Amino acid sequence: MSGERELTAKGLATRERIVEYAAAVTRERGAANTRMECVRVAANVSNSQLFHYFPQGKAEMMIAVARYESRTILADQDARLRTTRTWRAWDEWAEALLGHYDENGSRCGLAALLGQLDQDAPEIREVLAGLLESWEQAIAAGIRSMQSARKISPDLDADTTAGTIVTGILGGIVQMTVTGSTNRLRATVRASIATLKAARQ
Amino acid sequence: MSGERELTAKGLATRERIVEYAAAVTRERGAANTRMECVRVAANVSNSQLFHYFPQGKAEMMIAVARYESRTILADQDARLRTTRTWRAWDEWAEALLGHYDENGSRCGLAALLGQLDQDAPEIREVLAGLLESWEQAIAAGIRSMQSARKISPDLDADTTAGTIVTGILGGIVQMTVTGSTNRLRATVRASIATLKAARQ
DNA sequence: GAAATTCTGGCCTGTCAAGTCCAGAATCTG
DNA sequence: CAGATTCTGGACTTGACAGGCCAGAATTTC
């Protein structure tokens, strides 16, 4: 047993499985209301295992959950946005985003974590800040693709616009968790695309 | 002692004072991390008083806090927006909003409550939904004032636009709590005003 | 001045959940 | 097979915090 962690492939797999179930519970109940006991039952592991893989306890686990959600969202968005060269692709991006929430009914891994920022967990804040940053970059890359394809004017500031779009999505998600309706998210995402189209070339 | 509550003027004043301090503590530490003990000390009352005025305990108190914050925000926004007839007034509105957060450094009563939605408190959700609704209406009223003054085209849908503006503000506030910076809020509020100006008449 | 209320302040209980500990079983790896 | 790890499961400790209880003091109100 060295100072650092050495996990076998099996160990890593188990740890990852725990994180996935923990993320699911967190999405369902919010980070604050996520009980280690619930995760234990959901992941079907023993208590010892939980604390074996997360010696720092719940705090460490929630950071892992934040990283997991972050990775998941970014992988999806990156794939959809990096080489977006048609208006149709943007419409599909928007509908995919909205469709996700229409299906999952305001369960949102991002929103579930946002509620937990008050705690003593600056690391979660950092992870989420990184997620927002990368998300902006993915959208900015999509905008630049459109500019390369001469469909959006090069005068449009891709970074600023991308930032505003992410802010709008975030606000829409929050409104969804408050009101239970995706109306505002829908309106905002469509307004974002309208803004892009207003800069048509 | 009748079935319903009968509070003297003094009693009401004390209750209100408790709510104000509770709101301050909540802003500082977030709803989840707000301890009755902290409120007790801050408001300088005894434990019995706390539970005398809030027989349902913390849950009831947080609802009162939500109503208080809601009232405070709306009173301010209503005053600024209901009869906004000049572009300058909009700029002042925006700067007041941004200035507030630059001063208070990401302390936000609204954000502090948003984090607490996971809990078993549907009433807080309702209060916040009402706040957002009224806020939208205040902004829509401001837009209509501009339309009456023939400064914004009557073709602009005041309600939809107001909804998008509130969504953007909300997203900016959330990003502020995550990143600690008001940059995105600033960009979004300015983009909102730019959208209005784009519908100049 | 009597009745009700407002208020103090401490003490006590209950609950919930995080995290520890341990003895032993199963599994993997060289 | 030997030695490490993975894993079970339960019992246990600890701490935080909500909330109740009570005896009595101050204040208000009629």
Coordinates of C-alpha atoms (C1' of nucleotides) in Angstrom, one line a residue:
Chain A
M1 CA 0.0 0.0 0.0
S2 CA 1.8 3.1 -1.2
G3 CA 1.0 6.7 -0.2
E4 CA -1.0 7.2 -3.4
R5 CA -4.1 5.3 -4.5
E6 CA -3.5 2.2 -6.5
L7 CA -6.7 0.8 -7.8
T8 CA -7.0 -2.3 -10.0
A9 CA -9.1 -2.2 -13.1
K10 CA -11.9 -3.8 -11.1
G11 CA -11.6 -1.3 -8.4
L12 CA -11.7 1.6 -10.8
A13 CA -14.8 0.1 -12.4
T14 CA -16.6 -0.2 -9.1
R15 CA -15.7 3.3 -8.2
E16 CA -17.0 4.6 -11.5
R17 CA -20.2 2.6 -11.0
I18 CA -20.7 4.2 -7.6
V19 CA -20.2 7.6 -9.1
E20 CA -22.8 6.9 -11.8
Y21 CA -25.4 5.8 -9.2
A22 CA -24.5 8.7 -7.0
A23 CA -25.0 11.1 -9.9
A24 CA -28.4 9.5 -10.5
V25 CA -29.5 9.9 -6.9
T26 CA -28.2 13.5 -6.9
R27 CA -30.2 14.3 -10.1
E28 CA -33.3 12.9 -8.4
R29 CA -33.0 14.5 -5.0
G30 CA -30.5 17.3 -5.2
A31 CA -27.0 17.3 -3.8
A32 CA -28.0 18.4 -0.3
N33 CA -30.6 15.7 0.0
T34 CA -28.4 12.9 -1.3
R35 CA -27.7 10.4 1.5
M36 CA -24.8 8.1 1.4
E37 CA -27.2 5.4 2.4
C38 CA -29.3 6.0 -0.7
V39 CA -26.2 5.8 -2.9
R40 CA -25.2 2.7 -1.1
V41 CA -28.5 1.0 -1.8
A42 CA -28.7 2.3 -5.4
A43 CA -25.2 1.2 -6.3
N44 CA -25.7 -2.1 -4.4
V45 CA -22.4 -1.9 -2.5
S46 CA -21.5 -2.2 1.1
N47 CA -20.8 0.8 3.3
S48 CA -17.2 -0.2 3.6
Q49 CA -16.8 0.0 -0.1
L50 CA -18.3 3.5 -0.3
F51 CA -15.8 4.8 2.2
H52 CA -13.0 2.7 0.7
Y53 CA -13.3 4.5 -2.6
F54 CA -14.1 7.9 -1.1
P55 CA -12.0 8.2 2.0
Q56 CA -12.9 11.9 2.3
G57 CA -16.6 10.9 2.4
K58 CA -19.5 12.6 0.8
A59 CA -17.6 15.8 -0.1
E60 CA -15.2 13.8 -2.2
M61 CA -18.0 11.8 -3.8
M62 CA -19.9 15.0 -4.8
I63 CA -16.8 16.3 -6.5
A64 CA -16.6 13.1 -8.5
V65 CA -20.3 13.5 -9.3
A66 CA -19.7 17.0 -10.5
R67 CA -16.8 15.9 -12.7
Y68 CA -18.9 13.1 -14.1
E69 CA -21.9 15.3 -15.0
S70 CA -19.5 17.8 -16.4
R71 CA -17.9 15.2 -18.6
T72 CA -21.2 13.9 -19.8
I73 CA -22.7 17.2 -20.7
L74 CA -19.5 18.4 -22.5
A75 CA -19.0 15.2 -24.4
D76 CA -22.6 15.6 -25.8
Q77 CA -22.3 19.3 -26.5
D78 CA -18.8 19.1 -28.0
A79 CA -20.0 16.4 -30.4
R80 CA -23.0 18.5 -31.5
L81 CA -21.3 21.8 -31.8
R82 CA -17.7 21.6 -32.8
T83 CA -18.3 21.4 -36.5
T84 CA -21.7 22.9 -36.9
R85 CA -21.8 24.2 -40.4
T86 CA -25.5 24.4 -41.2
W87 CA -28.5 26.2 -39.7
R88 CA -30.3 22.9 -39.6
A89 CA -27.6 21.6 -37.2
W90 CA -28.3 24.5 -34.9
D91 CA -31.9 23.8 -34.9
E92 CA -31.2 20.2 -34.1
W93 CA -28.9 21.2 -31.3
A94 CA -31.6 23.4 -29.8
E95 CA -34.3 20.7 -30.2
A96 CA -32.0 18.1 -28.6
L97 CA -31.4 20.3 -25.6
L98 CA -35.1 21.1 -25.2
G99 CA -36.1 17.5 -25.9
H100 CA -33.8 16.3 -23.2
Y101 CA -35.6 18.3 -20.5
D102 CA -39.1 17.5 -21.9
E103 CA -38.2 13.9 -21.4
N104 CA -36.5 14.1 -18.1
G105 CA -38.9 16.5 -16.6
S106 CA -36.7 19.1 -15.0
R107 CA -34.2 16.6 -13.6
C108 CA -30.9 18.2 -14.4
G109 CA -27.5 17.2 -13.1
L110 CA -26.3 20.7 -13.5
A111 CA -29.2 22.2 -11.5
A112 CA -28.9 19.6 -8.8
L113 CA -25.3 20.7 -8.2
L114 CA -26.0 24.4 -8.5
G115 CA -28.0 24.2 -5.3
Q116 CA -25.0 22.9 -3.4
L117 CA -22.7 25.8 -3.9
D118 CA -23.2 27.4 -0.5
Q119 CA -21.4 24.5 1.2
D120 CA -17.8 24.3 2.0
A121 CA -17.0 22.9 -1.4
P122 CA -15.0 25.3 -3.5
E123 CA -13.9 22.5 -5.7
I124 CA -17.5 21.9 -7.0
R125 CA -17.6 25.5 -7.8
E126 CA -14.4 25.1 -9.8
V127 CA -15.6 22.1 -11.7
L128 CA -18.9 23.9 -12.6
A129 CA -17.0 27.0 -13.6
G130 CA -14.8 24.9 -15.9
L131 CA -17.9 23.3 -17.3
L132 CA -19.5 26.6 -18.2
E133 CA -16.2 27.8 -19.7
S134 CA -15.8 24.7 -21.9
W135 CA -19.4 24.9 -22.9
E136 CA -19.0 28.5 -24.0
Q137 CA -15.9 27.4 -26.0
A138 CA -17.8 24.6 -27.7
I139 CA -20.6 27.1 -28.7
A140 CA -18.0 29.6 -29.8
A141 CA -16.4 26.9 -31.9
G142 CA -19.7 26.2 -33.5
I143 CA -20.2 29.9 -34.3
R144 CA -16.8 30.1 -35.8
S145 CA -17.6 27.1 -38.0
M146 CA -20.5 29.0 -39.3
Q147 CA -18.3 32.0 -39.9
S148 CA -15.8 29.9 -41.8
A149 CA -18.7 28.6 -43.9
R150 CA -19.6 32.2 -44.6
K151 CA -23.1 31.8 -43.0
I152 CA -22.5 34.2 -40.1
S153 CA -20.8 37.5 -40.4
P154 CA -17.3 37.6 -39.1
D155 CA -18.2 40.8 -37.3
L156 CA -20.1 38.8 -34.7
D157 CA -18.0 38.3 -31.6
A158 CA -18.2 34.5 -31.2
D159 CA -17.0 34.4 -27.6
T160 CA -19.3 37.1 -26.3
T161 CA -22.2 35.6 -28.1
A162 CA -21.4 32.2 -26.8
G163 CA -21.2 33.5 -23.3
T164 CA -24.6 35.1 -23.5
I165 CA -26.1 31.9 -24.9
V166 CA -24.8 29.8 -22.1
T167 CA -26.1 32.4 -19.6
G168 CA -29.5 32.2 -21.2
I169 CA -29.5 28.4 -21.1
L170 CA -28.5 28.4 -17.4
G171 CA -31.3 30.9 -16.6
G172 CA -33.8 28.8 -18.5
I173 CA -32.8 25.7 -16.6
V174 CA -33.1 27.5 -13.3
Q175 CA -36.6 28.8 -14.3
M176 CA -37.5 25.2 -15.2
T177 CA -36.5 24.0 -11.7
V178 CA -38.6 26.8 -10.2
T179 CA -41.7 26.8 -12.4
G180 CA -41.5 23.2 -13.7
S181 CA -42.0 24.5 -17.2
T182 CA -39.5 24.5 -20.1
N183 CA -41.3 27.5 -21.7
R184 CA -38.7 30.0 -20.8
L185 CA -35.8 27.8 -21.7
R186 CA -37.4 27.2 -25.0
A187 CA -38.0 30.9 -25.7
T188 CA -34.5 31.7 -24.7
V189 CA -32.8 29.1 -26.8
R190 CA -34.9 30.1 -29.8
A191 CA -34.0 33.7 -29.2
S192 CA -30.3 32.8 -29.1
I193 CA -30.6 31.2 -32.5
A194 CA -32.6 34.1 -33.8
T195 CA -29.7 36.3 -32.7
L196 CA -27.3 34.2 -34.7
K197 CA -29.5 34.3 -37.7
A198 CA -29.8 38.1 -37.4
A199 CA -26.0 38.1 -38.2
R200 CA -26.5 36.0 -41.3
Q201 CA -24.2 36.7 -44.1
Chain B
M1 CA -56.1 32.5 22.4
S2 CA -58.3 31.8 19.4
G3 CA -57.6 29.2 16.8
E4 CA -56.0 31.7 14.4
R5 CA -53.0 33.8 15.2
E6 CA -53.6 37.2 16.8
L7 CA -50.5 39.2 17.0
T8 CA -50.2 42.6 18.6
A9 CA -48.5 45.4 16.7
K10 CA -45.4 44.7 18.8
G11 CA -45.6 41.1 18.1
L12 CA -45.8 41.7 14.3
A13 CA -42.9 44.0 14.5
T14 CA -40.8 41.4 16.3
R15 CA -41.7 38.8 13.8
E16 CA -40.8 41.1 11.0
R17 CA -37.5 41.9 12.6
I18 CA -36.7 38.2 12.9
V19 CA -37.5 37.7 9.2
E20 CA -35.2 40.5 8.3
Y21 CA -32.3 39.0 10.2
A22 CA -33.2 35.6 8.9
A23 CA -33.0 36.9 5.4
A24 CA -29.6 38.5 6.1
V25 CA -28.2 35.2 7.4
T26 CA -29.7 33.3 4.5
R27 CA -28.1 35.7 2.0
E28 CA -24.8 35.2 3.7
R29 CA -24.8 31.5 4.1
G30 CA -27.5 30.1 1.8
A31 CA -30.8 28.6 2.9
A32 CA -29.5 25.2 3.6
N33 CA -26.7 26.4 5.9
T34 CA -28.9 28.8 7.8
R35 CA -29.1 27.7 11.4
M36 CA -32.0 28.7 13.7
E37 CA -29.3 29.4 16.2
C38 CA -27.6 31.9 13.9
V39 CA -30.8 33.7 13.3
R40 CA -31.5 33.7 17.0
V41 CA -28.2 35.4 17.8
A42 CA -28.4 37.8 14.8
A43 CA -31.9 38.9 15.7
N44 CA -31.1 39.0 19.4
V45 CA -34.1 37.1 20.5
S46 CA -34.6 34.0 22.6
N47 CA -35.2 30.6 21.3
S48 CA -38.8 30.6 22.6
Q49 CA -39.6 33.7 20.6
L50 CA -38.3 32.1 17.4
F51 CA -40.6 29.2 17.7
H52 CA -43.4 31.3 19.1
Y53 CA -43.6 33.3 15.9
F54 CA -42.8 30.3 13.6
P55 CA -44.6 27.4 15.1
Q56 CA -43.8 25.3 12.0
G57 CA -40.2 26.0 12.6
K58 CA -37.5 26.6 10.0
A59 CA -39.7 25.7 7.0
E60 CA -42.2 28.4 7.9
M61 CA -39.5 30.9 8.5
M62 CA -37.8 30.3 5.1
I63 CA -41.1 30.8 3.4
A64 CA -41.4 34.2 5.2
V65 CA -37.9 34.9 4.1
A66 CA -38.7 34.1 0.5
R67 CA -41.8 36.4 0.6
Y68 CA -39.6 39.1 2.2
E69 CA -36.9 38.9 -0.5
S70 CA -39.6 38.7 -3.2
R71 CA -41.3 41.8 -1.9
T72 CA -38.0 43.7 -1.6
I73 CA -36.8 42.9 -5.1
L74 CA -40.2 43.6 -6.7
A75 CA -40.7 46.9 -4.9
D76 CA -37.4 48.1 -6.3
Q77 CA -37.9 46.8 -9.8
D78 CA -41.5 48.0 -10.0
A79 CA -40.4 51.5 -9.1
R80 CA -37.7 51.5 -11.7
L81 CA -39.6 50.0 -14.5
R82 CA -43.3 50.7 -14.5
T83 CA -43.1 54.0 -16.3
T84 CA -39.8 53.8 -18.1
R85 CA -40.1 56.2 -21.0
T86 CA -36.5 56.9 -21.9
W87 CA -33.4 54.9 -23.0
R88 CA -31.5 56.6 -20.3
A89 CA -33.9 55.1 -17.7
W90 CA -33.1 51.7 -19.1
D91 CA -29.4 52.3 -18.9
E92 CA -29.9 53.4 -15.3
W93 CA -31.9 50.3 -14.5
A94 CA -29.2 48.1 -15.9
E95 CA -26.4 49.9 -14.0
A96 CA -28.4 49.8 -10.8
L97 CA -28.8 46.1 -11.2
L98 CA -25.1 45.5 -11.9
G99 CA -24.0 48.0 -9.3
H100 CA -26.0 46.1 -6.7
Y101 CA -24.0 43.0 -7.3
D102 CA -20.7 44.7 -7.7
E103 CA -21.3 46.1 -4.2
N104 CA -22.7 43.1 -2.5
G105 CA -20.3 40.7 -4.1
S106 CA -22.5 37.9 -5.3
R107 CA -24.6 37.9 -2.1
C108 CA -28.0 37.5 -3.5
G109 CA -31.2 36.7 -1.7
L110 CA -32.7 35.2 -4.8
A111 CA -29.7 32.9 -5.4
A112 CA -29.6 31.9 -1.8
L113 CA -33.1 30.6 -2.0
L114 CA -32.7 29.0 -5.4
G115 CA -30.4 26.5 -3.9
Q116 CA -33.0 25.3 -1.5
L117 CA -35.6 24.1 -4.0
D118 CA -34.8 20.4 -3.7
Q119 CA -36.2 20.3 -0.2
D120 CA -39.8 19.5 0.6
A121 CA -40.8 23.1 0.3
P122 CA -43.1 23.6 -2.7
E123 CA -44.3 26.9 -1.2
I124 CA -40.9 28.5 -1.6
R125 CA -41.0 27.4 -5.2
E126 CA -44.4 29.0 -5.6
V127 CA -43.2 32.3 -4.0
L128 CA -40.2 32.4 -6.3
A129 CA -42.3 31.5 -9.4
G130 CA -44.5 34.4 -8.4
L131 CA -41.5 36.7 -8.1
L132 CA -40.3 35.8 -11.6
E133 CA -43.7 36.2 -13.0
S134 CA -44.2 39.7 -11.5
W135 CA -40.7 40.7 -12.5
E136 CA -41.4 39.8 -16.1
Q137 CA -44.6 41.9 -15.9
A138 CA -42.7 44.8 -14.5
I139 CA -40.3 44.6 -17.4
A140 CA -43.1 44.1 -19.9
A141 CA -44.8 47.2 -18.5
G142 CA -41.5 49.1 -19.0
I143 CA -41.3 47.9 -22.6
R144 CA -45.0 49.0 -23.2
S145 CA -44.2 52.4 -21.8
M146 CA -41.5 52.7 -24.4
Q147 CA -43.9 51.5 -27.0
S148 CA -46.5 54.1 -25.9
A149 CA -43.8 56.7 -26.1
R150 CA -43.1 55.5 -29.7
K151 CA -39.5 54.6 -28.9
I152 CA -39.9 50.9 -29.4
S153 CA -41.8 49.3 -32.3
P154 CA -45.2 48.0 -31.3
D155 CA -44.3 44.8 -33.2
L156 CA -42.0 43.7 -30.4
D157 CA -43.7 41.2 -28.2
A158 CA -43.3 42.8 -24.8
D159 CA -44.2 39.7 -22.8
T160 CA -41.9 37.3 -24.6
T161 CA -39.0 39.8 -24.6
A162 CA -39.5 40.4 -20.9
G163 CA -39.4 36.7 -20.2
T164 CA -36.2 36.3 -22.1
I165 CA -34.7 39.3 -20.2
V166 CA -35.6 37.8 -16.8
T167 CA -34.2 34.4 -17.9
G168 CA -30.9 36.1 -18.9
I169 CA -30.7 37.9 -15.6
L170 CA -31.3 34.7 -13.7
G171 CA -28.6 32.9 -15.6
G172 CA -26.2 35.8 -15.0
I173 CA -26.9 35.6 -11.3
V174 CA -26.3 31.9 -11.3
Q175 CA -23.0 32.3 -13.2
M176 CA -22.0 34.9 -10.7
T177 CA -22.5 32.5 -7.8
V178 CA -20.5 29.9 -9.7
T179 CA -17.6 32.0 -11.0
G180 CA -17.7 34.9 -8.6
S181 CA -17.7 37.3 -11.5
T182 CA -20.4 39.6 -12.8
N183 CA -19.0 39.6 -16.3
R184 CA -21.6 37.3 -17.8
L185 CA -24.5 39.1 -16.0
R186 CA -23.2 42.4 -17.3
A187 CA -22.9 41.1 -20.9
T188 CA -26.3 39.6 -20.8
V189 CA -28.1 42.7 -19.4
R190 CA -26.4 44.8 -22.0
A191 CA -27.3 42.4 -24.7
S192 CA -30.9 42.6 -23.5
I193 CA -30.9 46.4 -23.8
A194 CA -29.3 46.0 -27.2
T195 CA -32.2 43.8 -28.3
L196 CA -34.6 46.5 -27.2
K197 CA -32.7 49.1 -29.0
A198 CA -32.7 47.0 -32.1
A199 CA -36.4 47.4 -32.1
R200 CA -36.1 51.2 -32.0
Q201 CA -38.8 53.1 -33.8
Chain C
dG1 C1' -54.5 45.8 38.6
dA2 C1' -55.7 41.6 36.2
dA3 C1' -55.2 39.1 32.2
dA4 C1' -52.8 38.3 28.3
dT5 C1' -48.9 38.8 25.6
dT6 C1' -44.3 39.2 24.9
dC7 C1' -39.9 37.8 26.1
dT8 C1' -35.6 35.5 28.5
dG9 C1' -32.7 31.6 29.0
dG10 C1' -31.3 27.5 29.9
dC11 C1' -31.8 22.6 29.7
dC12 C1' -33.2 18.5 27.6
dT13 C1' -34.6 15.2 24.0
dG14 C1' -34.9 13.2 19.5
dT15 C1' -33.5 12.4 15.1
dC16 C1' -30.9 12.0 11.2
dA17 C1' -27.0 11.0 8.9
dA18 C1' -21.9 10.8 8.4
dG19 C1' -18.3 8.1 9.2
dT20 C1' -15.6 4.2 11.9
dC21 C1' -14.5 -0.5 13.0
dC22 C1' -14.2 -5.2 12.6
dA23 C1' -14.5 -10.1 11.4
dG24 C1' -14.7 -12.7 7.7
dA25 C1' -15.9 -14.2 2.8
dA26 C1' -14.9 -13.9 -2.1
dT27 C1' -11.9 -12.9 -5.8
dC28 C1' -7.9 -11.9 -8.3
dT29 C1' -2.8 -12.3 -9.4
dG30 C1' 1.8 -13.9 -9.5
Chain D
dC1 C1' -1.0 -21.7 -2.7
dA2 C1' 0.1 -17.2 -0.9
dG3 C1' -0.7 -12.5 -0.5
dA4 C1' -3.2 -8.7 -1.8
dT5 C1' -7.4 -6.5 -3.1
dT6 C1' -12.1 -6.4 -3.2
dC7 C1' -16.3 -6.8 -0.9
dT8 C1' -20.1 -7.9 2.7
dG9 C1' -22.8 -6.5 6.7
dG10 C1' -23.7 -5.1 10.8
dA11 C1' -22.9 -2.7 15.0
dC12 C1' -21.2 1.4 16.8
dT13 C1' -19.7 6.3 17.7
dT14 C1' -20.2 11.1 17.0
dG15 C1' -21.9 15.4 16.0
dA16 C1' -25.0 18.7 14.5
dC17 C1' -29.2 20.8 14.7
dA18 C1' -34.3 21.2 15.2
dG19 C1' -37.5 21.7 18.3
dG20 C1' -39.9 21.2 23.0
dC21 C1' -40.4 22.4 27.9
dC22 C1' -40.6 25.2 31.8
dA23 C1' -40.2 28.8 35.3
dG24 C1' -40.3 33.3 35.6
dA25 C1' -39.7 38.3 34.3
dA26 C1' -41.2 42.4 31.7
dT27 C1' -44.6 44.7 29.2
dT28 C1' -48.9 45.8 27.2
dT29 C1' -53.9 46.4 27.3
dC30 C1' -58.4 46.8 29.0

